PDB file of C-alpha atoms and ligand atoms in Angstrom:
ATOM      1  CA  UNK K 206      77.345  31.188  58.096  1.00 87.00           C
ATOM      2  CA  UNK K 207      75.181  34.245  57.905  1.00 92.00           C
ATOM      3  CA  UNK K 208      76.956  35.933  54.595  1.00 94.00           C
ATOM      4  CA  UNK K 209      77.491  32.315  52.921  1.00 96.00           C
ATOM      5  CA  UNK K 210      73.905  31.557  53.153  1.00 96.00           C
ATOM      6  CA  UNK K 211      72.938  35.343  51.883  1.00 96.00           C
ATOM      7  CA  UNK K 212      75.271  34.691  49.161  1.00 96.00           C
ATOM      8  CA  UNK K 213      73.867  31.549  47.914  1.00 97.00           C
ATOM      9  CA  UNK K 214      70.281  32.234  48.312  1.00 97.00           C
ATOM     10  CA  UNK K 215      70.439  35.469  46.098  1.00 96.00           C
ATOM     11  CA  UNK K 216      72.712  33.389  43.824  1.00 97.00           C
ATOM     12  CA  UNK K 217      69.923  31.027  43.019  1.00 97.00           C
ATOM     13  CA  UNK K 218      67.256  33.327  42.597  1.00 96.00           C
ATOM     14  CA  UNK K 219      66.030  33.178  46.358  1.00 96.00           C
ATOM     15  CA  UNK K 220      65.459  36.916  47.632  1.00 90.00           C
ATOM     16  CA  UNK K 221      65.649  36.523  51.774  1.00 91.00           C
ATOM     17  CA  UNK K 222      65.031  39.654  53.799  1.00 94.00           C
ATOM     18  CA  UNK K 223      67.246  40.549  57.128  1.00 95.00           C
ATOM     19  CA  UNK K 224      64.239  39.247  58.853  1.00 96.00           C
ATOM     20  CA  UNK K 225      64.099  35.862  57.102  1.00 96.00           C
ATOM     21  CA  UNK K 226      68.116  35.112  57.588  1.00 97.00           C
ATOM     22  CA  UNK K 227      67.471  36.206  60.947  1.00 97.00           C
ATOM     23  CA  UNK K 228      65.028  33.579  61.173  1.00 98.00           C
ATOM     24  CA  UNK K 229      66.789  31.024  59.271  1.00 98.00           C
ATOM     25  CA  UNK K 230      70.255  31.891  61.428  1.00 97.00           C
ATOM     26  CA  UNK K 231      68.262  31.806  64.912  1.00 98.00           C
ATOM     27  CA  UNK K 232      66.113  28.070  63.111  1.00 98.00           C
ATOM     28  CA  UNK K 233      69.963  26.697  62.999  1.00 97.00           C
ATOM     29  CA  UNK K 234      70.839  27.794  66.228  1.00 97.00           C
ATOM     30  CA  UNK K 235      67.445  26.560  67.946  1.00 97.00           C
ATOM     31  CA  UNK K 236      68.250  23.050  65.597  1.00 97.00           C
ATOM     32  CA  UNK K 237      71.811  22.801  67.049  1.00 96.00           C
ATOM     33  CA  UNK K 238      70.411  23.327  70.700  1.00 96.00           C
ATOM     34  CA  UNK K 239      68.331  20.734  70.637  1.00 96.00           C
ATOM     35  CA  UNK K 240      70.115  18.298  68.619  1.00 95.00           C
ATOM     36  CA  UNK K 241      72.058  18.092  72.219  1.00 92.00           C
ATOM     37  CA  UNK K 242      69.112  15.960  73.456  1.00 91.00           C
ATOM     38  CA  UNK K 243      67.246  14.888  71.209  1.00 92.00           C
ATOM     39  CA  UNK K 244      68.149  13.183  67.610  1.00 91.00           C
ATOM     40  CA  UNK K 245      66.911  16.102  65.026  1.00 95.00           C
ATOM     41  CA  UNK K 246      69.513  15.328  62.410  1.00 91.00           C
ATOM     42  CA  UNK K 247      72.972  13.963  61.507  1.00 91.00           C
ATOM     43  CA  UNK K 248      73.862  16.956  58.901  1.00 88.00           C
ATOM     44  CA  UNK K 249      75.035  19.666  61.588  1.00 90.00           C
ATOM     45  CA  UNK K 250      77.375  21.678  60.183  1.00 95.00           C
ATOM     46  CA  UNK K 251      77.098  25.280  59.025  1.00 95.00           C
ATOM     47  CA  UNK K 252      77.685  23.518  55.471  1.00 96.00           C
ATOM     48  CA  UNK K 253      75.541  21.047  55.951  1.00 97.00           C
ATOM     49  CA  UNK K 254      72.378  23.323  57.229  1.00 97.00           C
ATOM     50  CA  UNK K 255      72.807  26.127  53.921  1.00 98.00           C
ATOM     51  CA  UNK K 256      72.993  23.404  51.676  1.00 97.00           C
ATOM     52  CA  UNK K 257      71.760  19.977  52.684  1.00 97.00           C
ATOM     53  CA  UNK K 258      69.112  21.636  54.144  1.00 98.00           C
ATOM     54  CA  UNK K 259      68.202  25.118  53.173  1.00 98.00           C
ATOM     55  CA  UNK K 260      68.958  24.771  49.696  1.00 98.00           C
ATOM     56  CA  UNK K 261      67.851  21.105  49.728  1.00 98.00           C
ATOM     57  CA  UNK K 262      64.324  22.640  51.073  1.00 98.00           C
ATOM     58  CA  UNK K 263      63.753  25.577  48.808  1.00 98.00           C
ATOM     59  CA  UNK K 264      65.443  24.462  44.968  1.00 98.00           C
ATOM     60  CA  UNK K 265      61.986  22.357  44.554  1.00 98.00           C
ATOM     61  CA  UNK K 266      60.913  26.310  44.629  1.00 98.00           C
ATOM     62  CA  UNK K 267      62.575  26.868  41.403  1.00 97.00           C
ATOM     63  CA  UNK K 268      60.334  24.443  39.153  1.00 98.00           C
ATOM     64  CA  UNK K 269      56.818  24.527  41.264  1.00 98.00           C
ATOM     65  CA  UNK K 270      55.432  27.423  41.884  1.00 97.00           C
ATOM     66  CA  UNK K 271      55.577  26.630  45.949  1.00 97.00           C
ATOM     67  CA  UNK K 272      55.575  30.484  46.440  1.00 94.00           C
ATOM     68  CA  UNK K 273      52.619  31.739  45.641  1.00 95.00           C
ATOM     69  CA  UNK K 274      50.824  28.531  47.144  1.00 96.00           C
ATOM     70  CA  UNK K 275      47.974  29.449  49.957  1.00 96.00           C
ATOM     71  CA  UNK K 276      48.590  26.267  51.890  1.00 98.00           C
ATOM     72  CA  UNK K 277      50.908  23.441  52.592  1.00 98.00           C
ATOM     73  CA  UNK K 278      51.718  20.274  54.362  1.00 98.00           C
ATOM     74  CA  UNK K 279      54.808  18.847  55.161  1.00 98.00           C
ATOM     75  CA  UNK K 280      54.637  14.824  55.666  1.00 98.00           C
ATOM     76  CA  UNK K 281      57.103  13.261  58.157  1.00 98.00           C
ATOM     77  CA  UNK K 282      58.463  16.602  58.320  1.00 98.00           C
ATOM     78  CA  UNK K 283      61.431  15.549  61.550  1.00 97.00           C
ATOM     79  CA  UNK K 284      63.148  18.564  62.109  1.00 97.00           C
ATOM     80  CA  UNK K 285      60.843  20.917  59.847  1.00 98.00           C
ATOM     81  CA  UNK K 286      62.287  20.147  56.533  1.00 98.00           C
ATOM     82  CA  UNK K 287      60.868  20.808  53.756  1.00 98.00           C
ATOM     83  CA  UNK K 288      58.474  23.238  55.504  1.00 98.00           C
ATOM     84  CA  UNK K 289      60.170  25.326  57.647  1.00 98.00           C
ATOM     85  CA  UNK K 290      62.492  26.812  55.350  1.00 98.00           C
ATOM     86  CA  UNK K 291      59.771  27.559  52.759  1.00 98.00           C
ATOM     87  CA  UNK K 292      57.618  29.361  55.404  1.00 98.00           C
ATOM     88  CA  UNK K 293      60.400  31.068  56.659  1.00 98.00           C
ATOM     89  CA  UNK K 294      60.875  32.064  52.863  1.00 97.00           C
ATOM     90  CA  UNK K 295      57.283  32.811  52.079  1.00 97.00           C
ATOM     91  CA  UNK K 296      55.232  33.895  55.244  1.00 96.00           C
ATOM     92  CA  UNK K 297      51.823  33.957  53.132  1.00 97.00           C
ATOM     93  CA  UNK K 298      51.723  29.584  52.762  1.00 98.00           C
ATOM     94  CA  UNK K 299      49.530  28.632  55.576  1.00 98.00           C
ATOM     95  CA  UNK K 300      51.740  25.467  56.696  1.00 98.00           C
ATOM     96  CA  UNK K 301      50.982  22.442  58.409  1.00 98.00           C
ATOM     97  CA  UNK K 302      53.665  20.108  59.596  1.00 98.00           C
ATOM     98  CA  UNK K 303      52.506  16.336  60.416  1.00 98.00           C
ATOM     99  CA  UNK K 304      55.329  14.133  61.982  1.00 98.00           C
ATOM    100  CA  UNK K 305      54.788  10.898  64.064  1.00 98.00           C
ATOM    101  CA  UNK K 306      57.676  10.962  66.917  1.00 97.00           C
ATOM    102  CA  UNK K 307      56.191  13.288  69.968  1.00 97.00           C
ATOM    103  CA  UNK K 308      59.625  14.815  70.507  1.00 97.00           C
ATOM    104  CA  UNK K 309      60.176  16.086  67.059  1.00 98.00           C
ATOM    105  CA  UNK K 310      56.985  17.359  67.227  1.00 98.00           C
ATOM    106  CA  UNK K 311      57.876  19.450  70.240  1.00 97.00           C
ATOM    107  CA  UNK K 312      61.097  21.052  68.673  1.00 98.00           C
ATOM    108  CA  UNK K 313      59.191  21.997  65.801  1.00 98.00           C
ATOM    109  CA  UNK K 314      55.731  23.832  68.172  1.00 98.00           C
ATOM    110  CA  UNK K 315      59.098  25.037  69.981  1.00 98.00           C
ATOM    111  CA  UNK K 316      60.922  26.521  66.961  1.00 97.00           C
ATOM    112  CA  UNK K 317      57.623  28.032  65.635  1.00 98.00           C
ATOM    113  CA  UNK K 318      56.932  30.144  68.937  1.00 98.00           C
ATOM    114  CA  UNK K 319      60.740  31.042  68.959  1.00 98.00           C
ATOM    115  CA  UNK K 320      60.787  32.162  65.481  1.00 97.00           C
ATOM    116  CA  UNK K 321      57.203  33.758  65.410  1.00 97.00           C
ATOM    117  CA  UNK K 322      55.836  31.144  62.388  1.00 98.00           C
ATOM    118  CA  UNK K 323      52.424  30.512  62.608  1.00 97.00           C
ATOM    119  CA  UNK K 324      52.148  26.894  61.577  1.00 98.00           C
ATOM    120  CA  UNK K 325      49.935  24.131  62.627  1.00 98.00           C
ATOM    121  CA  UNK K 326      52.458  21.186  64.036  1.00 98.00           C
ATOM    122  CA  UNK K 327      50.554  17.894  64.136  1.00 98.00           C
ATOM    123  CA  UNK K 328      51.654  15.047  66.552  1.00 98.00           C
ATOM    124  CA  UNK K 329      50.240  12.289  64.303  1.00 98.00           C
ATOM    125  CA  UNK K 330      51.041   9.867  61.614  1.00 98.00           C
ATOM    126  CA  UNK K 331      50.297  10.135  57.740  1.00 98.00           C
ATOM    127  CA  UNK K 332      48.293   7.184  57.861  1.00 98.00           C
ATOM    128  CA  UNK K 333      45.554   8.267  60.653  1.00 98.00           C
ATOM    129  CA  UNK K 334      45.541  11.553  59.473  1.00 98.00           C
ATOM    130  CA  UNK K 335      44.196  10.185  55.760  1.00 98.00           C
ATOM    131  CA  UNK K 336      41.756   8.395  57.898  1.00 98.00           C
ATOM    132  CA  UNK K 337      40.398  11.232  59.077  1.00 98.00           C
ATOM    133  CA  UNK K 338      38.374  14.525  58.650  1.00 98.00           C
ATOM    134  CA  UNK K 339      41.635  15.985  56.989  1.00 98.00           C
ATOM    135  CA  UNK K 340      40.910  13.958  54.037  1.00 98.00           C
ATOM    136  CA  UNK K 341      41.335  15.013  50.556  1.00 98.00           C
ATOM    137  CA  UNK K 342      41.694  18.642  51.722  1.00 98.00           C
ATOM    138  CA  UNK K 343      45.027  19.534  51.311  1.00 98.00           C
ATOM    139  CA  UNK K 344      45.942  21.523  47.451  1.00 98.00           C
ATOM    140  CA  UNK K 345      49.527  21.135  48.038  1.00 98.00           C
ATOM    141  CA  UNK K 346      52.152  18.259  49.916  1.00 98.00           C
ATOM    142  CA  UNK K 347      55.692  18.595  50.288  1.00 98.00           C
ATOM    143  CA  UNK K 348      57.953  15.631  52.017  1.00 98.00           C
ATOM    144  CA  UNK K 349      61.376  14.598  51.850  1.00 98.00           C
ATOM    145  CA  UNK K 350      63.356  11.753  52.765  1.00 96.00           C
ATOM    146  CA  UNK K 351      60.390   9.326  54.436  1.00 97.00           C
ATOM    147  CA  UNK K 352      60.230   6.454  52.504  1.00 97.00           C
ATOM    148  CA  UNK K 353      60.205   5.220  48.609  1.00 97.00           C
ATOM    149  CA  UNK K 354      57.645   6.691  46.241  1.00 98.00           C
ATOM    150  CA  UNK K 355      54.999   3.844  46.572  1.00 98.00           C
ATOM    151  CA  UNK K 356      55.038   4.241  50.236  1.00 98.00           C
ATOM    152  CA  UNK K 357      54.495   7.894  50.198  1.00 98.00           C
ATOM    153  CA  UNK K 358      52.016   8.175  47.848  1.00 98.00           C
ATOM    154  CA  UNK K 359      50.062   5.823  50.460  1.00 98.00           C
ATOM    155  CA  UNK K 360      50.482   8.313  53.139  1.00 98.00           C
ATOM    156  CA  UNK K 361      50.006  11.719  50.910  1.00 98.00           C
ATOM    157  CA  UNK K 362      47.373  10.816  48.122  1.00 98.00           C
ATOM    158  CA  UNK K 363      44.647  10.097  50.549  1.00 98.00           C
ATOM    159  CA  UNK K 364      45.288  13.950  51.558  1.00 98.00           C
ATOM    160  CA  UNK K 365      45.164  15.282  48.625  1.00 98.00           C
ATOM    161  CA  UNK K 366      42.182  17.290  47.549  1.00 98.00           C
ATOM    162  CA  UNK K 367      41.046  16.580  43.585  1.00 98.00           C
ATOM    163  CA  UNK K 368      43.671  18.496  41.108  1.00 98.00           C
ATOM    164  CA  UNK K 369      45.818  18.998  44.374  1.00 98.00           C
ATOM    165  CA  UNK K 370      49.894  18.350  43.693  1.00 98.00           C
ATOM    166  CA  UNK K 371      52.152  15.933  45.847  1.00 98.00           C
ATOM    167  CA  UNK K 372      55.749  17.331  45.419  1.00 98.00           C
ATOM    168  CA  UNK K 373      58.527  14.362  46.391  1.00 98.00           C
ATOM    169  CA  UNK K 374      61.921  15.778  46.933  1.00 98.00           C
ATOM    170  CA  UNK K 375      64.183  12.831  45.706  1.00 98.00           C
ATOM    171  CA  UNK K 376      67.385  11.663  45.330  1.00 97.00           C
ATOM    172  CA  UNK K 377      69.053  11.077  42.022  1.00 97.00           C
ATOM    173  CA  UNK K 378      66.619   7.945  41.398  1.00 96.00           C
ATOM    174  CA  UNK K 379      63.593   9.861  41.058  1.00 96.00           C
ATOM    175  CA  UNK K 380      62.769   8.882  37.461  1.00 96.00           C
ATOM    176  CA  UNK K 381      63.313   5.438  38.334  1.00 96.00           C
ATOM    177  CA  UNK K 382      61.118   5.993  41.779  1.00 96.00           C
ATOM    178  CA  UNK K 383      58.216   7.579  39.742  1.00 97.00           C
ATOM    179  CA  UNK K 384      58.405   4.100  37.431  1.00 96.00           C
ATOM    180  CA  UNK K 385      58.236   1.919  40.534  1.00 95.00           C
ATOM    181  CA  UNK K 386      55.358   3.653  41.985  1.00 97.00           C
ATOM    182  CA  UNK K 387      53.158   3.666  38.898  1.00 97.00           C
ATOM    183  CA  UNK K 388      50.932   0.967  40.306  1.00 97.00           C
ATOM    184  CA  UNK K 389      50.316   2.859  43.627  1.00 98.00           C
ATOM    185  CA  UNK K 390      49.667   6.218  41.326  1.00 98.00           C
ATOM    186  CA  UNK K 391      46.770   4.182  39.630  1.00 98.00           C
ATOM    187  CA  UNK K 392      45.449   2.419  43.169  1.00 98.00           C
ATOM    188  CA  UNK K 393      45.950   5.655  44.800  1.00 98.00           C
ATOM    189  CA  UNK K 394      44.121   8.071  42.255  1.00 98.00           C
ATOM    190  CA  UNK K 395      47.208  10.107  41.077  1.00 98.00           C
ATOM    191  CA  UNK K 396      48.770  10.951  38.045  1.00 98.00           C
ATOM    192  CA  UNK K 397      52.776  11.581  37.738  1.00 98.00           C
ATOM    193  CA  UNK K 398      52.716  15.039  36.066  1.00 98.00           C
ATOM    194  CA  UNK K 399      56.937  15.753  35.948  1.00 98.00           C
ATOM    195  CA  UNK K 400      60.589  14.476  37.017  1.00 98.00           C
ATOM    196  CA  UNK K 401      62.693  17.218  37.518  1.00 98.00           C
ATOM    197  CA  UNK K 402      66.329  16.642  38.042  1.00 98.00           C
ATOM    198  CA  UNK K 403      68.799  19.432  39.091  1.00 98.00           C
ATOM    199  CA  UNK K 404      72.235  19.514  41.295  1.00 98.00           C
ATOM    200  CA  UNK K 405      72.490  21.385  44.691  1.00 98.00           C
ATOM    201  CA  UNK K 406      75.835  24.099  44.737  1.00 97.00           C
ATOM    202  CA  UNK K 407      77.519  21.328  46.184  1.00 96.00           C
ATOM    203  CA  UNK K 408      77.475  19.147  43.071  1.00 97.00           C
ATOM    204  CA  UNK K 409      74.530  16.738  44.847  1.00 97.00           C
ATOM    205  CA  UNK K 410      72.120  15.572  42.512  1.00 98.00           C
ATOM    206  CA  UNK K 411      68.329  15.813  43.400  1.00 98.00           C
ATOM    207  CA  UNK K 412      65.167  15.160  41.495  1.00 98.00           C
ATOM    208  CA  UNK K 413      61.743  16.359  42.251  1.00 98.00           C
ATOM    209  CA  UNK K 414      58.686  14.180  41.494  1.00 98.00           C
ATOM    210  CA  UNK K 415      55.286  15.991  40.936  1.00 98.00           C
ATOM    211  CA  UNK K 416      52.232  14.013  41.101  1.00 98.00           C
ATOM    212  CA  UNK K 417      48.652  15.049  40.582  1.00 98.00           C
ATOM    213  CA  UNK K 418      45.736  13.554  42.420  1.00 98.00           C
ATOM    214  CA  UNK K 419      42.952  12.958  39.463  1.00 98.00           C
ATOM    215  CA  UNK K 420      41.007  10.444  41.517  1.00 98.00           C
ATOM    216  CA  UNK K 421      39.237  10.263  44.485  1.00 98.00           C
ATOM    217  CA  UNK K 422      41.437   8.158  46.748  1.00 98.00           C
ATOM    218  CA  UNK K 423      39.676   4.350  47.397  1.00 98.00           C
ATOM    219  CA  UNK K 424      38.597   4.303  51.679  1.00 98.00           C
ATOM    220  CA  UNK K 425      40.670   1.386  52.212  1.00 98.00           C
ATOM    221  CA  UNK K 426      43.754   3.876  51.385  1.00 98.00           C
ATOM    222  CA  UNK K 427      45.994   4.311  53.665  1.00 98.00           C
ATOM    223  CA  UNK K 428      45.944   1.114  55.497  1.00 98.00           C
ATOM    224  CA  UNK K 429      46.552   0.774  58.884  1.00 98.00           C
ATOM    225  CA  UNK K 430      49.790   2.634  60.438  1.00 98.00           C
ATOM    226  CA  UNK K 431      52.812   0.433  60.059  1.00 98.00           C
ATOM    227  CA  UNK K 432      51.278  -1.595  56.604  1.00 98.00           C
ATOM    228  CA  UNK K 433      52.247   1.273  53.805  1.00 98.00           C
ATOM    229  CA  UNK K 434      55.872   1.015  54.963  1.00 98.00           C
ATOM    230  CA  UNK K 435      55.651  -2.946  55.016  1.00 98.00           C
ATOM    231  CA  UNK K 436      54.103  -3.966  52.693  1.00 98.00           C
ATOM    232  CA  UNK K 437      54.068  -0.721  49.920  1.00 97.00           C
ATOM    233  CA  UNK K 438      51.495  -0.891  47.224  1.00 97.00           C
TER     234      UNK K 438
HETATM  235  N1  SAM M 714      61.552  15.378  56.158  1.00 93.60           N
HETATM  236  C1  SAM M 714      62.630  15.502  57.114  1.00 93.60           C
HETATM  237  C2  SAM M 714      63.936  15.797  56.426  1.00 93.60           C
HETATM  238  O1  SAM M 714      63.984  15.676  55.198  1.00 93.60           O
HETATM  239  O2  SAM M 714      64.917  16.131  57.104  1.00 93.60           O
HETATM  240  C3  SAM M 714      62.735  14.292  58.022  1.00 93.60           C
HETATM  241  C4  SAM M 714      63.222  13.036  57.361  1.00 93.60           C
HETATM  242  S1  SAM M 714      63.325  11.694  58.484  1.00 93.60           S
HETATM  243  C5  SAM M 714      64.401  10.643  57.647  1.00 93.60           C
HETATM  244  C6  SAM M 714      61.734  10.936  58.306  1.00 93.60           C
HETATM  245  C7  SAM M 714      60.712  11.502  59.289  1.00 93.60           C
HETATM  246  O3  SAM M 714      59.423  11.050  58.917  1.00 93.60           O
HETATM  247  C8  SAM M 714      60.969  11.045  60.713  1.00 93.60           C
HETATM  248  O4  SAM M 714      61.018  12.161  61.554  1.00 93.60           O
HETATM  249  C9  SAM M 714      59.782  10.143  61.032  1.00 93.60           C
HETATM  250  O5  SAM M 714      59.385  10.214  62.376  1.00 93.60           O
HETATM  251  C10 SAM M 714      58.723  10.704  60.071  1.00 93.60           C
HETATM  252  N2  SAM M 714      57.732   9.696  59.663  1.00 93.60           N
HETATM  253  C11 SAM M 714      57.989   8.465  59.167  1.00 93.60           C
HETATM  254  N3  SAM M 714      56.844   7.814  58.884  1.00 93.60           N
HETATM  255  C12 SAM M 714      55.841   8.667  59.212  1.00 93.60           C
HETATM  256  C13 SAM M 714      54.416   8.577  59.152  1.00 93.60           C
HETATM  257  N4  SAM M 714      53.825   7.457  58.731  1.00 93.60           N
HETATM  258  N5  SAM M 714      53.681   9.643  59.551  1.00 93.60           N
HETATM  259  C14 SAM M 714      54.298  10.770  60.000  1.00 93.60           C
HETATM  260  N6  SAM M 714      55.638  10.899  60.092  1.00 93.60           N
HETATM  261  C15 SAM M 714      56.410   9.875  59.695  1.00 93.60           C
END
C-alpha cells in the first residue's frame, strides 16, 4: 500500500516525506480500526483509501492553491476527508474540522493525537456554527460529499469571511451543480469563480467548484439545523 501510494503521489505532482506516508499509512490503519465499531466509511480497501480518498482529497490541490493557505475548514468532514489528508500533506494550514455525529468526531480528536496533527475537531453542525461567533471568519472551506451545491452553500457561505473561497469537491455534475445553485450564490452572497473538471488515476471523473463570498451573508442564513437540507435555497 505504502510504495503504491508513494508512487502515485509523486506521479501527480504531490511530494510526501517518509514522515507524511508514515502518517498517511498509520491514518489508514487508525481508519480501518475503527471502522470495526463504528461506521467511518464504506471505501476500505488499500485501493480504495490511495485513491478514493487520498487522491480524491488532495487533486483539488492541483488547481487551488490549498498549499500555501494559512487556514482551513473542513464541513461535514466524517472520517477527516478532505482535511486530513491535506494537513497531513501541508503541516503549515491551521485546520479545523466541523462534523455533526459525536462519534465521528471522536475518531477524528483520536486520529489527530495518534498522528501528532494539531487540528481543531468541532462536535457541531454547519448550521449553528454560522450562527455563531465563527461567523464570516473563515478565508478558506473545503467539503466533500455532504449534500448538493445549494445546500452547502447554506452551511459554508455564512462562514466565509469577505473575498474568502468555498472549494466543493464534486462529482462529474459539478457544472450542472454550480447552475442549480445560482440562486443560493445570489441569497447567500457568493459568486461562482471556476468549474474544474479532471479524472482521478482510476479513470473517476471529479469536478471542483470554487465559489467566492462577495457579500456579506443575510442573518437569517443558515436557517435552523435540519431546514438547508429540506428545504435548500
Ligand atoms: N466529507 C467526508 C467524506 O468525503 O468522506 C464525509 C462525507 S459523509 C457522506 C457526510 C458527513 O457530513 C457525515 O459525516 C455527516 O455527519 C456530516 N454532516 C452532514 N450534515 C452536516 C451538518 N449540517 N453539519 C456538520 N456535519 C454534517
Amino acid at each position: 500500500m505504502r510504495a503504491e501510494l508513494e508512487a502515485v503521489l509523486a506521479t501527480h505532482g504531490f511530494s510526501c516525506s517518509r514522515i507524511c506516508l508514515d502518517k498517511l499509512t498509520q491514518y489508514y490503519d487508525i481508519l480501518l480500526q475503527w471502522n470495526a465499531k463504528v461506521n467511518l466509511t464504506a471505501l476500505t480497501a488499500p485501493r480504495d483509501f490511495i485513491y478514493k480518498h487520498v487522491c480524491d482529497s488532495l487533486f483539488p490541490a492541483k488547481f487551488y492553491p490549498i498549499s500555501s493557505a494559512h487556514s482551513l475548514l473542513d464541513i461535514g468532514t466524517g472520517a477527516g476527508f478532505p482535511g486530513l489528508p491535506l494537513k497531513i500533506l501541508y503541516p503549515q494550514i491551521q485546520l479545523t474540522l466541523v462534523e455533526a455525529a459525536a462519534k465521528k468526531a471522536a475518531f477524528l480528536r483520536h486520529c489527530c493525537q495518534e498522528l501528532e496533527l494539531e487540528a481543531e475537531v468541532l462536535w457541531e453542525r454547519a448550521e449553528t456554527l454560522g450562527q455563531g461567533n465563527r461567523r464570516e471568519t473563515f478565508p478558506l472551506i473545503a467539503t466533500r460529499a455532504v449534500a448538493s451545491l445549494p445546500v452547502v452553500c447554506e452551511y459554508c457561505l455564512p462562514l466565509l469571511e469577505i473575498g474568502g473561497f468555498l472549494l466543493a469537491l464534486k462529482g462529474p455534475r459539478g457544472g450542472r451543480e454550480a447552475t442549480d445553485a445560482q440562486r443560493a450564490l445570489e441569497l447567500l452572497g457568493g459568486k461562482l469563480t471556476q468549474v474544474y473538471f479532471y479524472s482521478l488515476p482510476t479513470g473517476e471523473e471529479r469536478s471542483l467548484v470554487v465559489i467566492e463570498k462577495v457579500c456579506p451573508t443575510p442573518p437569517q442564513y443558515p436557517r435552523r439545523p435540519g431546514v438547508p437540507a429540506k428545504k435548500p435555497l
